[in-house]
PDB file of C-alpha atoms in Angstrom:
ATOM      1  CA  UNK X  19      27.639  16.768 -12.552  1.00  0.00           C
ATOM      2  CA  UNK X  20      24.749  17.027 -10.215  1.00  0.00           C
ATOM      3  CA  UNK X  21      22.166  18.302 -13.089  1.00  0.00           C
ATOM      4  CA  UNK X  22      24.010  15.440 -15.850  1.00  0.00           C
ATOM      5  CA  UNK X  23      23.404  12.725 -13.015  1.00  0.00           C
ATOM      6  CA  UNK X  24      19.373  14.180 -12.938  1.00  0.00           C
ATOM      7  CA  UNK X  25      18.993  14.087 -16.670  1.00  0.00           C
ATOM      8  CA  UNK X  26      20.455  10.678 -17.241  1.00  0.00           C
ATOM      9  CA  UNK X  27      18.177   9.200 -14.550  1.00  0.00           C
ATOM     10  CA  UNK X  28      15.547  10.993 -16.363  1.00  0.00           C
ATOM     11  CA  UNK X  29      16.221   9.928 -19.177  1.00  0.00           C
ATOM     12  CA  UNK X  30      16.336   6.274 -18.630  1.00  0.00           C
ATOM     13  CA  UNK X  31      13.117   6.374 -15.872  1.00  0.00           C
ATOM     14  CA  UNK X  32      11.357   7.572 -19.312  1.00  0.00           C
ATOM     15  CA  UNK X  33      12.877   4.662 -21.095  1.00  0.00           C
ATOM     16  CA  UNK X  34      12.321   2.316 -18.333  1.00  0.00           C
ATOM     17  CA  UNK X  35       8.595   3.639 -17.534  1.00  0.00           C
ATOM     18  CA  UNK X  36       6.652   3.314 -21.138  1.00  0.00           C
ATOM     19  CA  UNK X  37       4.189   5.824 -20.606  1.00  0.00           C
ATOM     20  CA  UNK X  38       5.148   9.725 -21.844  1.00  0.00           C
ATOM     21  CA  UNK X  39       3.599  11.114 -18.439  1.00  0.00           C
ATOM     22  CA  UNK X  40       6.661   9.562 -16.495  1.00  0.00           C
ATOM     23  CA  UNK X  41       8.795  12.291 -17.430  1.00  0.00           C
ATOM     24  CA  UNK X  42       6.450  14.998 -15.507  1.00  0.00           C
ATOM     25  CA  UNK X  43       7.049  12.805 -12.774  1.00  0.00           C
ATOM     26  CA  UNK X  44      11.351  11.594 -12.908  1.00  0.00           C
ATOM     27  CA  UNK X  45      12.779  14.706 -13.710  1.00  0.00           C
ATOM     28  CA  UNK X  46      10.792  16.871 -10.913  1.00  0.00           C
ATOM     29  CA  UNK X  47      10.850  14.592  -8.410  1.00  0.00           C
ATOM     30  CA  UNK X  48      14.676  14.075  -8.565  1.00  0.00           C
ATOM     31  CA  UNK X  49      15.524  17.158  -8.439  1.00  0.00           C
ATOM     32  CA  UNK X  50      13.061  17.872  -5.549  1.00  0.00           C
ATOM     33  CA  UNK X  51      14.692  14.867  -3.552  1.00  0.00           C
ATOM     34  CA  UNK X  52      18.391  16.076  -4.949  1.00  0.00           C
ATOM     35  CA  UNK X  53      17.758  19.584  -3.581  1.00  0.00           C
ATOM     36  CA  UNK X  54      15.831  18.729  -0.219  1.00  0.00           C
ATOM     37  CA  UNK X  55      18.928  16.369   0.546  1.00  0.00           C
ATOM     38  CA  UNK X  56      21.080  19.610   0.096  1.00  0.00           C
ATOM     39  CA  UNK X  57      19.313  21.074   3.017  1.00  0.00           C
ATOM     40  CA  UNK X  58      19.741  18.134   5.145  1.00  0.00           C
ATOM     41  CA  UNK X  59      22.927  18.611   4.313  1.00  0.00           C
ATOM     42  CA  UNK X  60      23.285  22.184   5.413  1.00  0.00           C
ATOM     43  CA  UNK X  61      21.131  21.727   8.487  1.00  0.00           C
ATOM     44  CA  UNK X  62      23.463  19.140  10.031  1.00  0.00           C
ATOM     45  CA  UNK X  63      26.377  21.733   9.193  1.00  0.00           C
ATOM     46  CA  UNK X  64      27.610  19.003   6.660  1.00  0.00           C
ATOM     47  CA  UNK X  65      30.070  21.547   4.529  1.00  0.00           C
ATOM     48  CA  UNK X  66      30.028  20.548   0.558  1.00  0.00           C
ATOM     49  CA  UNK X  67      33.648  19.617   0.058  1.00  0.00           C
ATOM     50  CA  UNK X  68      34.799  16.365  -1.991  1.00  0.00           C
ATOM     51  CA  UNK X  69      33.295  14.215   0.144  1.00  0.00           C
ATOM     52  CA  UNK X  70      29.826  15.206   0.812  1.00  0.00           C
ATOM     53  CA  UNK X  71      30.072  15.602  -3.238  1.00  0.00           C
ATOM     54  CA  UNK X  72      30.656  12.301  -3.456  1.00  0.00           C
ATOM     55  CA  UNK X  73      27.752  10.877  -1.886  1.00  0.00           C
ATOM     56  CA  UNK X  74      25.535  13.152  -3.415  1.00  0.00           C
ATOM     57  CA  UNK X  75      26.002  12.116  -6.955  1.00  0.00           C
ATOM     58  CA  UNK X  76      25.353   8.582  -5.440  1.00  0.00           C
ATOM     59  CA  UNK X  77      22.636   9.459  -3.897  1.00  0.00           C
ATOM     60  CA  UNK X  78      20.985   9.910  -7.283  1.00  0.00           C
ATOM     61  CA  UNK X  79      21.523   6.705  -8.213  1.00  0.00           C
ATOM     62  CA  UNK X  80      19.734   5.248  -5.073  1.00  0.00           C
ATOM     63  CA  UNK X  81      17.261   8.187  -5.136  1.00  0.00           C
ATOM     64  CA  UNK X  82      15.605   6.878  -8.341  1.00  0.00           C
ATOM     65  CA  UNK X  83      14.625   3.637  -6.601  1.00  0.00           C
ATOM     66  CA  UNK X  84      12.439   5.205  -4.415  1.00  0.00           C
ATOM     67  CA  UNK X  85      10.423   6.861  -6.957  1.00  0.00           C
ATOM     68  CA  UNK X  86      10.875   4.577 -10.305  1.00  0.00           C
ATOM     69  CA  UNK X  87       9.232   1.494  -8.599  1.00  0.00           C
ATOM     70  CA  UNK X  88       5.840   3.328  -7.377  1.00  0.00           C
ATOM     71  CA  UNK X  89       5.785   4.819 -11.005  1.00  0.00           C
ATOM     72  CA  UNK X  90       6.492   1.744 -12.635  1.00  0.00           C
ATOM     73  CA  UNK X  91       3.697  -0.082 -10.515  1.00  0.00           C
ATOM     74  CA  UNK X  92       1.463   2.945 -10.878  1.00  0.00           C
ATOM     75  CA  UNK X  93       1.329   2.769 -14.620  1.00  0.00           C
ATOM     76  CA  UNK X  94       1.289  -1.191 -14.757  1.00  0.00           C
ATOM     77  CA  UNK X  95      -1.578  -1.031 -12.399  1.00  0.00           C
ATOM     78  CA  UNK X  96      -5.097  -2.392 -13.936  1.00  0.00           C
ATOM     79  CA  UNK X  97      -7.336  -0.516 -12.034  1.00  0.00           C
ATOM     80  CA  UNK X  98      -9.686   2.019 -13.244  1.00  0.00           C
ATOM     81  CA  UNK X  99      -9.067   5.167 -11.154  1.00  0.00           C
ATOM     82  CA  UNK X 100      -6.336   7.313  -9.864  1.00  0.00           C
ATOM     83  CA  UNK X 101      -7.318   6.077  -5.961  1.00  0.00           C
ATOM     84  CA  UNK X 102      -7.888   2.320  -6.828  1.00  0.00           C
ATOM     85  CA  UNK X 103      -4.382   2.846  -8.871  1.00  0.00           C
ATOM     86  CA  UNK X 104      -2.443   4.075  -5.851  1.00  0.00           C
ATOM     87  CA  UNK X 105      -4.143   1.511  -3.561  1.00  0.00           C
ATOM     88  CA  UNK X 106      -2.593  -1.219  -5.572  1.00  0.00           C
ATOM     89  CA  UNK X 107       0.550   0.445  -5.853  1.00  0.00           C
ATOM     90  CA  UNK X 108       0.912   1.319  -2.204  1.00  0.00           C
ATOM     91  CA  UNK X 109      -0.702  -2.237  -1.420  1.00  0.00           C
ATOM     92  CA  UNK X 110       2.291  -4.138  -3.986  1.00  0.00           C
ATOM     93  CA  UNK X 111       5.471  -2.211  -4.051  1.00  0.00           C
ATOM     94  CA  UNK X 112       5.032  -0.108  -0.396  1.00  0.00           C
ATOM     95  CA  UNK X 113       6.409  -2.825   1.733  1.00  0.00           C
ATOM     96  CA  UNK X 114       9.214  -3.397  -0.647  1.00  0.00           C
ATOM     97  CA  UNK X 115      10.248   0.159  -0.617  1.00  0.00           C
ATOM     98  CA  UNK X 116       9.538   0.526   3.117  1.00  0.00           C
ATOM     99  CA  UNK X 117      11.959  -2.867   3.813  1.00  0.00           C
ATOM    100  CA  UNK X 118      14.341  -1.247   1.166  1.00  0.00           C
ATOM    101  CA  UNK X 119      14.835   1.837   2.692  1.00  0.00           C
ATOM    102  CA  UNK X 120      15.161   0.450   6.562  1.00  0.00           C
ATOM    103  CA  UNK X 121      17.543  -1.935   4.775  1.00  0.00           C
ATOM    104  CA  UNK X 122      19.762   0.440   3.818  1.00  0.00           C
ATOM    105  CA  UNK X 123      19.491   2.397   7.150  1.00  0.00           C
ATOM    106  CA  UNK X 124      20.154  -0.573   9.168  1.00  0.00           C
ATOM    107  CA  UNK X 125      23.425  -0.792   6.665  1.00  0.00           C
ATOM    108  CA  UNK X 126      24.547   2.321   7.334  1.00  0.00           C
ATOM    109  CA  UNK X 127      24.243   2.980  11.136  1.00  0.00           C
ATOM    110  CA  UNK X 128      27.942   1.468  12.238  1.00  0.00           C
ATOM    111  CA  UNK X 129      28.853   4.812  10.372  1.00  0.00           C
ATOM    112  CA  UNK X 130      27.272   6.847  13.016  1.00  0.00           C
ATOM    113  CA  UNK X 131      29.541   5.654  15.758  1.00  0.00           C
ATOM    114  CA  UNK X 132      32.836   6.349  13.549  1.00  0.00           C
ATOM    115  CA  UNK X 133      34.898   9.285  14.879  1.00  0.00           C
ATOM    116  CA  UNK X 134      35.998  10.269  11.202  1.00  0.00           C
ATOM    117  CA  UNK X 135      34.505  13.314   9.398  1.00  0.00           C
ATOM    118  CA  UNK X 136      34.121  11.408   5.806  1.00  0.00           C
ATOM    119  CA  UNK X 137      32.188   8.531   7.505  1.00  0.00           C
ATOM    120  CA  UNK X 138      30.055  11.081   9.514  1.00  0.00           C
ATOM    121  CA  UNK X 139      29.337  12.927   6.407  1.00  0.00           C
ATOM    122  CA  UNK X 140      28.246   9.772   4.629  1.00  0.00           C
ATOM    123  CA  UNK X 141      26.177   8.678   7.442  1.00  0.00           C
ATOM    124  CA  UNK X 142      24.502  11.854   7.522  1.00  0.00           C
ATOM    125  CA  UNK X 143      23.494  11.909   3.428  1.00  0.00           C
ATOM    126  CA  UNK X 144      22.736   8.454   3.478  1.00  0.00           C
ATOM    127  CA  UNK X 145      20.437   8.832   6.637  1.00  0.00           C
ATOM    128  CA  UNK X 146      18.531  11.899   4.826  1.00  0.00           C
ATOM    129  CA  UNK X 147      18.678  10.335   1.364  1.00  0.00           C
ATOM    130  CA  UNK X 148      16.534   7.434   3.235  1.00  0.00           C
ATOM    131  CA  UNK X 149      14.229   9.083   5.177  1.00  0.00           C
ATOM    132  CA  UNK X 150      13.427  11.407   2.097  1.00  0.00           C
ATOM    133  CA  UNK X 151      13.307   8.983  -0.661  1.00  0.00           C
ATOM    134  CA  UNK X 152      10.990   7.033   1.858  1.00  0.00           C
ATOM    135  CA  UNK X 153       8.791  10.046   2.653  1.00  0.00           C
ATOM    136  CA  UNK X 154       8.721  11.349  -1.190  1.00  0.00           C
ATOM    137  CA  UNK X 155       8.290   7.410  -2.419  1.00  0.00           C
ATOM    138  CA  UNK X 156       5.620   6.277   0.020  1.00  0.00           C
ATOM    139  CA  UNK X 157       3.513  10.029   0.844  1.00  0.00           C
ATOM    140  CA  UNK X 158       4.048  12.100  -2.051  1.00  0.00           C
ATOM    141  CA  UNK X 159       4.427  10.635  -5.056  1.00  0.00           C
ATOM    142  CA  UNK X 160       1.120   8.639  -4.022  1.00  0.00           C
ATOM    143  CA  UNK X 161      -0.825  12.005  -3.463  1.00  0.00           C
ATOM    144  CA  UNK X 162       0.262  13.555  -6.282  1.00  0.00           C
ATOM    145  CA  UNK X 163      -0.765  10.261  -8.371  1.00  0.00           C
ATOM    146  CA  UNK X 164      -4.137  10.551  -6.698  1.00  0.00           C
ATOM    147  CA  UNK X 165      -4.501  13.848  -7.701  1.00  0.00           C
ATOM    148  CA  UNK X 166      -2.773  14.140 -11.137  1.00  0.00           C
ATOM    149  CA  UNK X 167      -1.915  10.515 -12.143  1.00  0.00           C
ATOM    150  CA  UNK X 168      -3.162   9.079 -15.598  1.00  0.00           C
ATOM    151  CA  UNK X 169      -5.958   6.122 -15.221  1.00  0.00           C
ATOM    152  CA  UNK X 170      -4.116   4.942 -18.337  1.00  0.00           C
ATOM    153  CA  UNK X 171      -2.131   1.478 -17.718  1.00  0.00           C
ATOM    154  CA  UNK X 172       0.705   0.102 -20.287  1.00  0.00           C
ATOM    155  CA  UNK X 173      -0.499  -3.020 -19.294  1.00  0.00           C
ATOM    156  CA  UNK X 174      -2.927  -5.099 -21.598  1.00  0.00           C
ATOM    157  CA  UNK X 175      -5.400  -6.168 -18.550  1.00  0.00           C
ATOM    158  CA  UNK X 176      -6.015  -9.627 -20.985  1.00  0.00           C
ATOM    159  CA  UNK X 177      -2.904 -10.627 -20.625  1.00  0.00           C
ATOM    160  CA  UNK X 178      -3.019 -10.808 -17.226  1.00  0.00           C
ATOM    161  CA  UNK X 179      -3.931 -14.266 -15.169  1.00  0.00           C
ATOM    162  CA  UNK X 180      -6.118 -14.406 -12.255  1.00  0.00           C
ATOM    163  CA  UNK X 181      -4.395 -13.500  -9.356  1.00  0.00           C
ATOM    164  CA  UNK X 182      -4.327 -16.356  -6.683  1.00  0.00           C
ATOM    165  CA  UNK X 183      -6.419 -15.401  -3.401  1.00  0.00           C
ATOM    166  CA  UNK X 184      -4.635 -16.404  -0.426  1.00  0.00           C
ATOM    167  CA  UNK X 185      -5.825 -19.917   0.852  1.00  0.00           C
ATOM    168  CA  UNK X 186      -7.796 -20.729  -2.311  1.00  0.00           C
ATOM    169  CA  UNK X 187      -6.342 -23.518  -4.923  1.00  0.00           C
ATOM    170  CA  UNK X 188      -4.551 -21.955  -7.549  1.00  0.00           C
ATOM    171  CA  UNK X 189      -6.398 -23.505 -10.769  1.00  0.00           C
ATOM    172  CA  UNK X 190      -4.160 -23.853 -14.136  1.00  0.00           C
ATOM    173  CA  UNK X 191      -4.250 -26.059 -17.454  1.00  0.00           C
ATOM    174  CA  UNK X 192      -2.387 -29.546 -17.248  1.00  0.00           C
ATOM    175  CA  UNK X 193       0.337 -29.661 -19.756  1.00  0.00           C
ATOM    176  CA  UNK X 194      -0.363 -32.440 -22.083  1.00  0.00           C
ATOM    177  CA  UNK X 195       0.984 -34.664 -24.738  1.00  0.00           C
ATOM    178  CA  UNK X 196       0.017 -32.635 -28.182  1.00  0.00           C
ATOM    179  CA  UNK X 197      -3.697 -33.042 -29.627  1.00  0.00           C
ATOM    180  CA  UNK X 198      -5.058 -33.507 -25.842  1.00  0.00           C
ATOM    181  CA  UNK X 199      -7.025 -31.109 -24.305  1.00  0.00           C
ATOM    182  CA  UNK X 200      -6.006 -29.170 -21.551  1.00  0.00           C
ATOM    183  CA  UNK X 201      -7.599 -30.407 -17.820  1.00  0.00           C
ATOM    184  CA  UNK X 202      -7.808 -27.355 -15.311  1.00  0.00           C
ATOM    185  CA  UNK X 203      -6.370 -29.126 -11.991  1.00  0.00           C
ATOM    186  CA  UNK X 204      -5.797 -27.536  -8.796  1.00  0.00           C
ATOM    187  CA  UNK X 205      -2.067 -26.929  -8.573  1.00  0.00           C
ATOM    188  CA  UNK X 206      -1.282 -25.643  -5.421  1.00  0.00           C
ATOM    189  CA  UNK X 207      -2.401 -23.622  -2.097  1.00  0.00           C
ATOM    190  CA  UNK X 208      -1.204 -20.375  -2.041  1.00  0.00           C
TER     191      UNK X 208
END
């Protein structure tokens, strides 16, 4: 089940992340994640059992946001090289994953204080799958993109508007009645 649950999320992080480099990235990295949360596992003398089973094959499932958002954001990044790439990914989707994973956490920790086993053995995989998929989402996947990432982007960079600078008036085109021309007015302060 464990492997099936690894190549579906593969399978649809491909789907999800146009670009055929994802898949050097999906399928490794879950299985990394899968496997290092199997020694968190065994070094908090967590025994696999029905249970602990159980929230592994969720863990996959919340695994995949970790890693899926900085590769989505990677690859939809404009910039021109692998550093500038993971700068903007790191600088746009970091926080998000950061606040994700303490979300979760915070969600979790009236689990520590039960005095049953299953809740204490959910506790435990949910505490490592968080402090992994944080460590692998925000410090590794980021090096290895630095090193090995594409500079491609399956983003059209024309089709992109100007992103607002904080404080400045955000300038766009009046909508008008039909055969007017459009008036750039200043909408808004960001």
């Amino acid at each position: 089940t464990a492997v099936l649950g690894v190549v579906s999320v593969t399978l649809i992080g491909t789907i999800s992340i146009p670009h055929w480099t994802a898949i050097f990235y999906v399928c490794p990295l879950i299985s990394i994640l899968y496997i290092d949360l199997l020694g968190v596992l065994q070094f908090s003398g967590v025994a696999i059992n029905a249970v602990s089973y159980v929230a592994l094959s969720m863990s996959i499932g919340l695994l995949v946001d970790f890693l899926l958002h900085i590769l989505l954001r990677y690859f939809e990044s404009t910039k021109t090289t692998r550093e500038e790439k993971v700068k903007d990914t790191l600088r746009t989707m970091g926080s998000s994953i950061l606040i994700g994973g303490v979300s979760t956490f915070l969600g979790v920790i009236p689990l520590a204080f039960s005095t049953s086993e299953i809740f204490t053995t959910i506790f435990i995989t949910f505490m490592g799958l968080v402090t992994l998929g944080i460590g692998h989402g925000l410090i590794l996947i980021p090096v290895l993109l630095s090193l090995v990432g594409t500079t491609e982007s399956i983003v059209d960079p024309s089709m992109i508007e100007a992103v607002p600078v904080k404080g400045q008036p955000m300038i766009r085109e009046m909508a008008l009645e039909e055969g007017e021309s459009a008036v750039p007015v200043a909408v808004e302060k960001w």
